[in-house]
PDB file of C-alpha atoms in Angstrom:
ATOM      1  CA  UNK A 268      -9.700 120.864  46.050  1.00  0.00           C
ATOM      2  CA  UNK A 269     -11.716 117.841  44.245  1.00  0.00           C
ATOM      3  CA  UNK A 270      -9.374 115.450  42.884  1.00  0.00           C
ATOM      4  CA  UNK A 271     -10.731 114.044  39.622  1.00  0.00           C
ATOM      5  CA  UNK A 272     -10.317 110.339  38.149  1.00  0.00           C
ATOM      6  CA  UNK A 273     -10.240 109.856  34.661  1.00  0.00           C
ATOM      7  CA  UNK A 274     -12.376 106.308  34.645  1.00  0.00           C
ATOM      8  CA  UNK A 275     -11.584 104.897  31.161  1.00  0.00           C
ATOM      9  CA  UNK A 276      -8.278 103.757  32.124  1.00  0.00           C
ATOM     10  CA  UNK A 277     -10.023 101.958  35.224  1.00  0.00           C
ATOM     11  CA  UNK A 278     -11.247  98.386  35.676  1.00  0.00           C
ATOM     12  CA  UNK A 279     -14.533  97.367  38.113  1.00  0.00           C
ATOM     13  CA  UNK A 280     -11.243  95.881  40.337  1.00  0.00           C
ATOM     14  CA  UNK A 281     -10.115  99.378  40.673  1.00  0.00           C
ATOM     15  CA  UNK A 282     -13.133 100.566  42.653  1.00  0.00           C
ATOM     16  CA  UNK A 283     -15.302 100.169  44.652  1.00  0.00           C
ATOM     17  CA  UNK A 284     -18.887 101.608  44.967  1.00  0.00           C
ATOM     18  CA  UNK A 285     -19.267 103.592  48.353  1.00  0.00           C
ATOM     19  CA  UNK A 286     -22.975 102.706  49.888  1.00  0.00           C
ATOM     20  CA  UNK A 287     -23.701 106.805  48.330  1.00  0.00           C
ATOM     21  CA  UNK A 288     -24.350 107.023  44.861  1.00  0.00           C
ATOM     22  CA  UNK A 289     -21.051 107.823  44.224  1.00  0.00           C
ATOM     23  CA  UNK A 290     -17.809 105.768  42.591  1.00  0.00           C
ATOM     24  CA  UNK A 291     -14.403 105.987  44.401  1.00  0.00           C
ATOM     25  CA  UNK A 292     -10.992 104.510  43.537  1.00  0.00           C
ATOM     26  CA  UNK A 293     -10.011 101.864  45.609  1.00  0.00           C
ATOM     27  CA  UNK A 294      -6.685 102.523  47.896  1.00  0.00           C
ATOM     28  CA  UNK A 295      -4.928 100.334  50.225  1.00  0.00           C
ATOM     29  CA  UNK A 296      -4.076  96.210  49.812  1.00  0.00           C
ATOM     30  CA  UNK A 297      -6.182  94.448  47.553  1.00  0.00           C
ATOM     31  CA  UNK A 298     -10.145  93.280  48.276  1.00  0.00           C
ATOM     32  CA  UNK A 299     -10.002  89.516  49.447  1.00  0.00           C
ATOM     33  CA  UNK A 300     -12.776  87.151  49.103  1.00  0.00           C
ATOM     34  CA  UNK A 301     -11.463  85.733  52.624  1.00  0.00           C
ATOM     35  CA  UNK A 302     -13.050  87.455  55.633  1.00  0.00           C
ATOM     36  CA  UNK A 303     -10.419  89.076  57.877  1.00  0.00           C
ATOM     37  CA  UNK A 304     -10.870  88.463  61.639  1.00  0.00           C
ATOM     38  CA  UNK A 305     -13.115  91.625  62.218  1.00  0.00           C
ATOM     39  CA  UNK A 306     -15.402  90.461  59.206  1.00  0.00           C
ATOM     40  CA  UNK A 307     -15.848  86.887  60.326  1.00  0.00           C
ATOM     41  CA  UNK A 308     -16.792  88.037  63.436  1.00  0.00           C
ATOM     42  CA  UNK A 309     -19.562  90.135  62.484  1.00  0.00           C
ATOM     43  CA  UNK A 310     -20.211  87.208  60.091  1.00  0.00           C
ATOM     44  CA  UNK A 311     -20.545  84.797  62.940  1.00  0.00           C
ATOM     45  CA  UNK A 312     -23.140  87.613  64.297  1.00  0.00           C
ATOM     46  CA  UNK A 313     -25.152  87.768  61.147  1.00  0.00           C
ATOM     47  CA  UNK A 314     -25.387  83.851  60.922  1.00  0.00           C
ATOM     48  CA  UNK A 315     -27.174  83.575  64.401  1.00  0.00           C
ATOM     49  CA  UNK A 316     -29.384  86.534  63.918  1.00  0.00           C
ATOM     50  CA  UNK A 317     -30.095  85.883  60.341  1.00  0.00           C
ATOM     51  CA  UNK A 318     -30.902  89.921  59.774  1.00  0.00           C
ATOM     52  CA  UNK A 319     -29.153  92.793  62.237  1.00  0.00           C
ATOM     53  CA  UNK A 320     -28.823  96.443  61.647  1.00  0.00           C
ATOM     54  CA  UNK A 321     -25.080  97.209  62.761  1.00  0.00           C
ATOM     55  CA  UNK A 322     -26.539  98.626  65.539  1.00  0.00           C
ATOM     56  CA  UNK A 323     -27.861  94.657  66.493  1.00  0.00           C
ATOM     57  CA  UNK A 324     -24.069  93.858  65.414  1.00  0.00           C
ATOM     58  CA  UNK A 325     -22.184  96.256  67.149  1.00  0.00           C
ATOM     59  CA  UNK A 326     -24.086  95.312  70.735  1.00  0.00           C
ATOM     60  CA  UNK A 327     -23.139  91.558  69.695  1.00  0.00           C
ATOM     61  CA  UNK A 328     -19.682  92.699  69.578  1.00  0.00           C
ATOM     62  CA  UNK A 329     -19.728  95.042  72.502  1.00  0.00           C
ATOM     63  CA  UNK A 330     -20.370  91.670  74.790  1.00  0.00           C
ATOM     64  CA  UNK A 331     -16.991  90.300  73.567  1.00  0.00           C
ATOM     65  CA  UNK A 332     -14.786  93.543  73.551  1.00  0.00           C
ATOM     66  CA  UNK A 333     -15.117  97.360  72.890  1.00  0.00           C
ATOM     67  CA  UNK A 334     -15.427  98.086  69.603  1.00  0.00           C
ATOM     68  CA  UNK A 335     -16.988 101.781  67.767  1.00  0.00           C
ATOM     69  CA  UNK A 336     -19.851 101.700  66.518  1.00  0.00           C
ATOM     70  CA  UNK A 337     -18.462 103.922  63.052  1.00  0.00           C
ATOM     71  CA  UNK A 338     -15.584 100.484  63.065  1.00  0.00           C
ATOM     72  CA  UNK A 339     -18.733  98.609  62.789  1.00  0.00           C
ATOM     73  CA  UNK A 340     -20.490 100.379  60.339  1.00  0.00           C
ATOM     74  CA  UNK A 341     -17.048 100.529  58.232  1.00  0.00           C
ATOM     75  CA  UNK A 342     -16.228  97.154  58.246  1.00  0.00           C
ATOM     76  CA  UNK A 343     -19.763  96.090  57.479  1.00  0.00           C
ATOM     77  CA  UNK A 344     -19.837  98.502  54.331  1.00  0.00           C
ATOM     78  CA  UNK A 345     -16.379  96.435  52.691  1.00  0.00           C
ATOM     79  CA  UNK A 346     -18.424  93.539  53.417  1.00  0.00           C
ATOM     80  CA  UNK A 347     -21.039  95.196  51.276  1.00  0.00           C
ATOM     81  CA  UNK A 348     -18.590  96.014  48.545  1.00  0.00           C
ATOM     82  CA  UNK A 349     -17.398  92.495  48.910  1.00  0.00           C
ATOM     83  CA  UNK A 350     -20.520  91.189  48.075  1.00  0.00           C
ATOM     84  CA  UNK A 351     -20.412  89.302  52.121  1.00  0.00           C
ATOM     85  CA  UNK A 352     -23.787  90.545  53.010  1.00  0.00           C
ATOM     86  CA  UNK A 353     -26.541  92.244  51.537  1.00  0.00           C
ATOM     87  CA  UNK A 354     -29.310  94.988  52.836  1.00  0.00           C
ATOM     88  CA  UNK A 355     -32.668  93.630  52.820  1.00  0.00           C
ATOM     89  CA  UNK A 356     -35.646  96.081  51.096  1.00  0.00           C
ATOM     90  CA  UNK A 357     -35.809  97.970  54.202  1.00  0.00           C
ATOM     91  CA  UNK A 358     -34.569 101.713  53.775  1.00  0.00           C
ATOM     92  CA  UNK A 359     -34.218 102.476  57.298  1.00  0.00           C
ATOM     93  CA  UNK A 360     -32.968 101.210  59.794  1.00  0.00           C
ATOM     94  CA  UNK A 361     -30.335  99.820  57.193  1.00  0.00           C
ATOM     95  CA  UNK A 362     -30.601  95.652  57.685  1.00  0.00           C
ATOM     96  CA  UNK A 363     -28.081  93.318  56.440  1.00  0.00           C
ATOM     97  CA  UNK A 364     -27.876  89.288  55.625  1.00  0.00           C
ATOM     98  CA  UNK A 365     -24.462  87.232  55.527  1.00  0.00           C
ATOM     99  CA  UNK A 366     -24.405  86.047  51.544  1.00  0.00           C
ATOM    100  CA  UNK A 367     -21.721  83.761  52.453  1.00  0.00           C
ATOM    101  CA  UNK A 368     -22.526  80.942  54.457  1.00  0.00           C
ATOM    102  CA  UNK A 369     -20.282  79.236  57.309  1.00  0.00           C
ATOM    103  CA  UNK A 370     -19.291  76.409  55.540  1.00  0.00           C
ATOM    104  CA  UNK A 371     -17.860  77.978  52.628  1.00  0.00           C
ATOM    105  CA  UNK A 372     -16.454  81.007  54.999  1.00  0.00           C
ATOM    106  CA  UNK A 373     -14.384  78.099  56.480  1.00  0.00           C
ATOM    107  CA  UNK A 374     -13.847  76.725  53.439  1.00  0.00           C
ATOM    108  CA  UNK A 375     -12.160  80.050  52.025  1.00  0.00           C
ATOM    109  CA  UNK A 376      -9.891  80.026  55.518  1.00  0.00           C
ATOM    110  CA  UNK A 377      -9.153  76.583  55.411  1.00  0.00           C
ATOM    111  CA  UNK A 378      -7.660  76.648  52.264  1.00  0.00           C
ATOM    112  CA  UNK A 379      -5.835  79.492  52.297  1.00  0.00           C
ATOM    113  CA  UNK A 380      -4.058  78.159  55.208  1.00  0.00           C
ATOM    114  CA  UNK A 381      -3.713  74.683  53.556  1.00  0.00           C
ATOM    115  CA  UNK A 382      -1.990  76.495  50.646  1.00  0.00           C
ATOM    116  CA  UNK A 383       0.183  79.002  52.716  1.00  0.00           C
ATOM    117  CA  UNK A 384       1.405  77.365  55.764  1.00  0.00           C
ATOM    118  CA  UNK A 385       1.164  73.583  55.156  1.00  0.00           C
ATOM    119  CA  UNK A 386       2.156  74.190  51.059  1.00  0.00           C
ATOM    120  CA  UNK A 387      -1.215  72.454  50.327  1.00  0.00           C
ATOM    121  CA  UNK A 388      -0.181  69.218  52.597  1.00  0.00           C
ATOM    122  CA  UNK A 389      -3.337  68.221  54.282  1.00  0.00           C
ATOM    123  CA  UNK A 390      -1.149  65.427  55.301  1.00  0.00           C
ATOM    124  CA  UNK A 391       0.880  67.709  57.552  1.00  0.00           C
ATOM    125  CA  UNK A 392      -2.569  70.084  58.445  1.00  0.00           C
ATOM    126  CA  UNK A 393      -3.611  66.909  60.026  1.00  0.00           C
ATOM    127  CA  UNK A 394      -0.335  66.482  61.585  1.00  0.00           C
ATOM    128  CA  UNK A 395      -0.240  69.671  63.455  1.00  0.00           C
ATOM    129  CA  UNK A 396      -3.631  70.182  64.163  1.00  0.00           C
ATOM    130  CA  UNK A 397      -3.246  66.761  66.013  1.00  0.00           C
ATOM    131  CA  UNK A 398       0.217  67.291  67.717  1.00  0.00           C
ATOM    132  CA  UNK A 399       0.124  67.468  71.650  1.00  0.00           C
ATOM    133  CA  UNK A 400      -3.802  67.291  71.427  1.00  0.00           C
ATOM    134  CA  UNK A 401      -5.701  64.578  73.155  1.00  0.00           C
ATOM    135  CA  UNK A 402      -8.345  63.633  70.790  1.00  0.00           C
ATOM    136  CA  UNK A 403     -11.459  61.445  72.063  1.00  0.00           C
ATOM    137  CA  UNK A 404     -12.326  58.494  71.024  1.00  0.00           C
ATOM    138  CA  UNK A 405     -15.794  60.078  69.421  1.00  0.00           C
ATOM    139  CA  UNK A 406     -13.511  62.454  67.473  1.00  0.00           C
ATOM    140  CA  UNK A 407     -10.936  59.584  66.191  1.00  0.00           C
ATOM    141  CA  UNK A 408     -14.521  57.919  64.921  1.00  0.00           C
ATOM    142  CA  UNK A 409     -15.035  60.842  62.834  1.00  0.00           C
ATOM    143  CA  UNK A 410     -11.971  61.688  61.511  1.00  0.00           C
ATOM    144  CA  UNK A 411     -11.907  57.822  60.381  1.00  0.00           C
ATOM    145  CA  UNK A 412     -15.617  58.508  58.887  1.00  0.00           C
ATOM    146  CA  UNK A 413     -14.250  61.735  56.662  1.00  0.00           C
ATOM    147  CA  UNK A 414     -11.322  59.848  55.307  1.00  0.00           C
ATOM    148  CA  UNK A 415     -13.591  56.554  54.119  1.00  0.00           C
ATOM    149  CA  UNK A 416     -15.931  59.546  52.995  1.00  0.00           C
ATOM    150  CA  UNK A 417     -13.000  61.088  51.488  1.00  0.00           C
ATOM    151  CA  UNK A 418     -12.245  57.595  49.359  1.00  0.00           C
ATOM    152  CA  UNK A 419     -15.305  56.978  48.793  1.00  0.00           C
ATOM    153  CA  UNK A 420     -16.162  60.165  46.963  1.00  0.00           C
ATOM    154  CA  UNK A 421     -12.916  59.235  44.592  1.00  0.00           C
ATOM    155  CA  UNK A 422     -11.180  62.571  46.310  1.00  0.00           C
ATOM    156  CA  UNK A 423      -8.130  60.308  46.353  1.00  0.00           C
ATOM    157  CA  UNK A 424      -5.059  61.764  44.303  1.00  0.00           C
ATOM    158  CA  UNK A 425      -1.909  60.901  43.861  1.00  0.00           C
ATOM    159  CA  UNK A 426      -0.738  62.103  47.176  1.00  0.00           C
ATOM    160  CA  UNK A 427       1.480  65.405  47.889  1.00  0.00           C
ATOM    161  CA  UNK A 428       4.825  65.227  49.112  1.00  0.00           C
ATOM    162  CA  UNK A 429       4.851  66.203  53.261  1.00  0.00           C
ATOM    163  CA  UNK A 430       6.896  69.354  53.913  1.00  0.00           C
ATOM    164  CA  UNK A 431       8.905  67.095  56.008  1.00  0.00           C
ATOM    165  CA  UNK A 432       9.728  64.651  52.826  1.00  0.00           C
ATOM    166  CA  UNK A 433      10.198  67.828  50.573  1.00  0.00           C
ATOM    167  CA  UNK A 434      12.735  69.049  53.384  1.00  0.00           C
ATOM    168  CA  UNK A 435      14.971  65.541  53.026  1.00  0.00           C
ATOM    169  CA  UNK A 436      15.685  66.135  49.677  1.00  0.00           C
TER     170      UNK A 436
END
């Protein structure tokens, strides 16, 4: 039995377009512009390589731990409908491209993390990421360097309360 969908009542949020010609509703949690762990991987693959099929991906991944190929292929089809990478002209073999770069992949995990754990504190992101860590004195130099960067590029605001000052009161 074919289930039908009557689209009217459904937004572009509500689906997604499967890589057939065809239009499916979308089930599950919600589509996040942040790449999960299994998507930055194969992110991480596509940024050396430039171009892979998933077949180039999925012996990257192989390397690292056993993964199936049809995991692969799925995950790298949400990245598709996520607008993550894109397939080159070629019709076969299929060939995909990261759209979004490293920096602002980071960028996306960075501040969800800022926002969620640290309650947008960079003051206390600093803190942990530097508690019980020897740091060299080459990496003090650049942490110094961002900050001066930082004030210098009039990123200064008024500050945000620590978690640990919000806690007192």
């Amino acid at each position: 039995m074919i289930a039908t969908v009557c689209l009217e009542h459904l937004t572009t949020k509500d689906l997604i377009v499967d890589v057939h010609p065809r239009i499916v509703p979308r089930m599950g949690r919600p589509i996040s512009n942040r790449p999960t762990d299994a998507e930055f991987e194969i992110l991480v693959c596509l940024w050396e390589r430039g171009i892979a099929t998933i077949r180039d991906v999925h012996d990257h991944l192989l390397l690292k731990r056993k993964v199936a190929y049809t995991s692969v292929a799925t995950i790298m089809r949400i990245m598709l409908a996520k607008g993550m990478v894109e397939l080159t002209d070629e019709r076969r073999p299929q060939k995909f491209r990261a759209v979004i770069t490293e920096v602002d992949a980071r960028k996306l995990v960075a501040d969800e993390w800022l926002e969620r754990l640290f309650a947008g504190s960079v003051t206390d992101l600093v803190r942990h990421a530097l508690a019980g860590r020897r740091c060299s004195s080459k990496e003090i130099t650049e942490m110094r360097e961002a900050i001066e960067q930082a004030k210098s590029n009039s990123r200064i605001s008024t500050p945000a309360p620590s978690m640990a000052s919000r806690r007192r009161r």
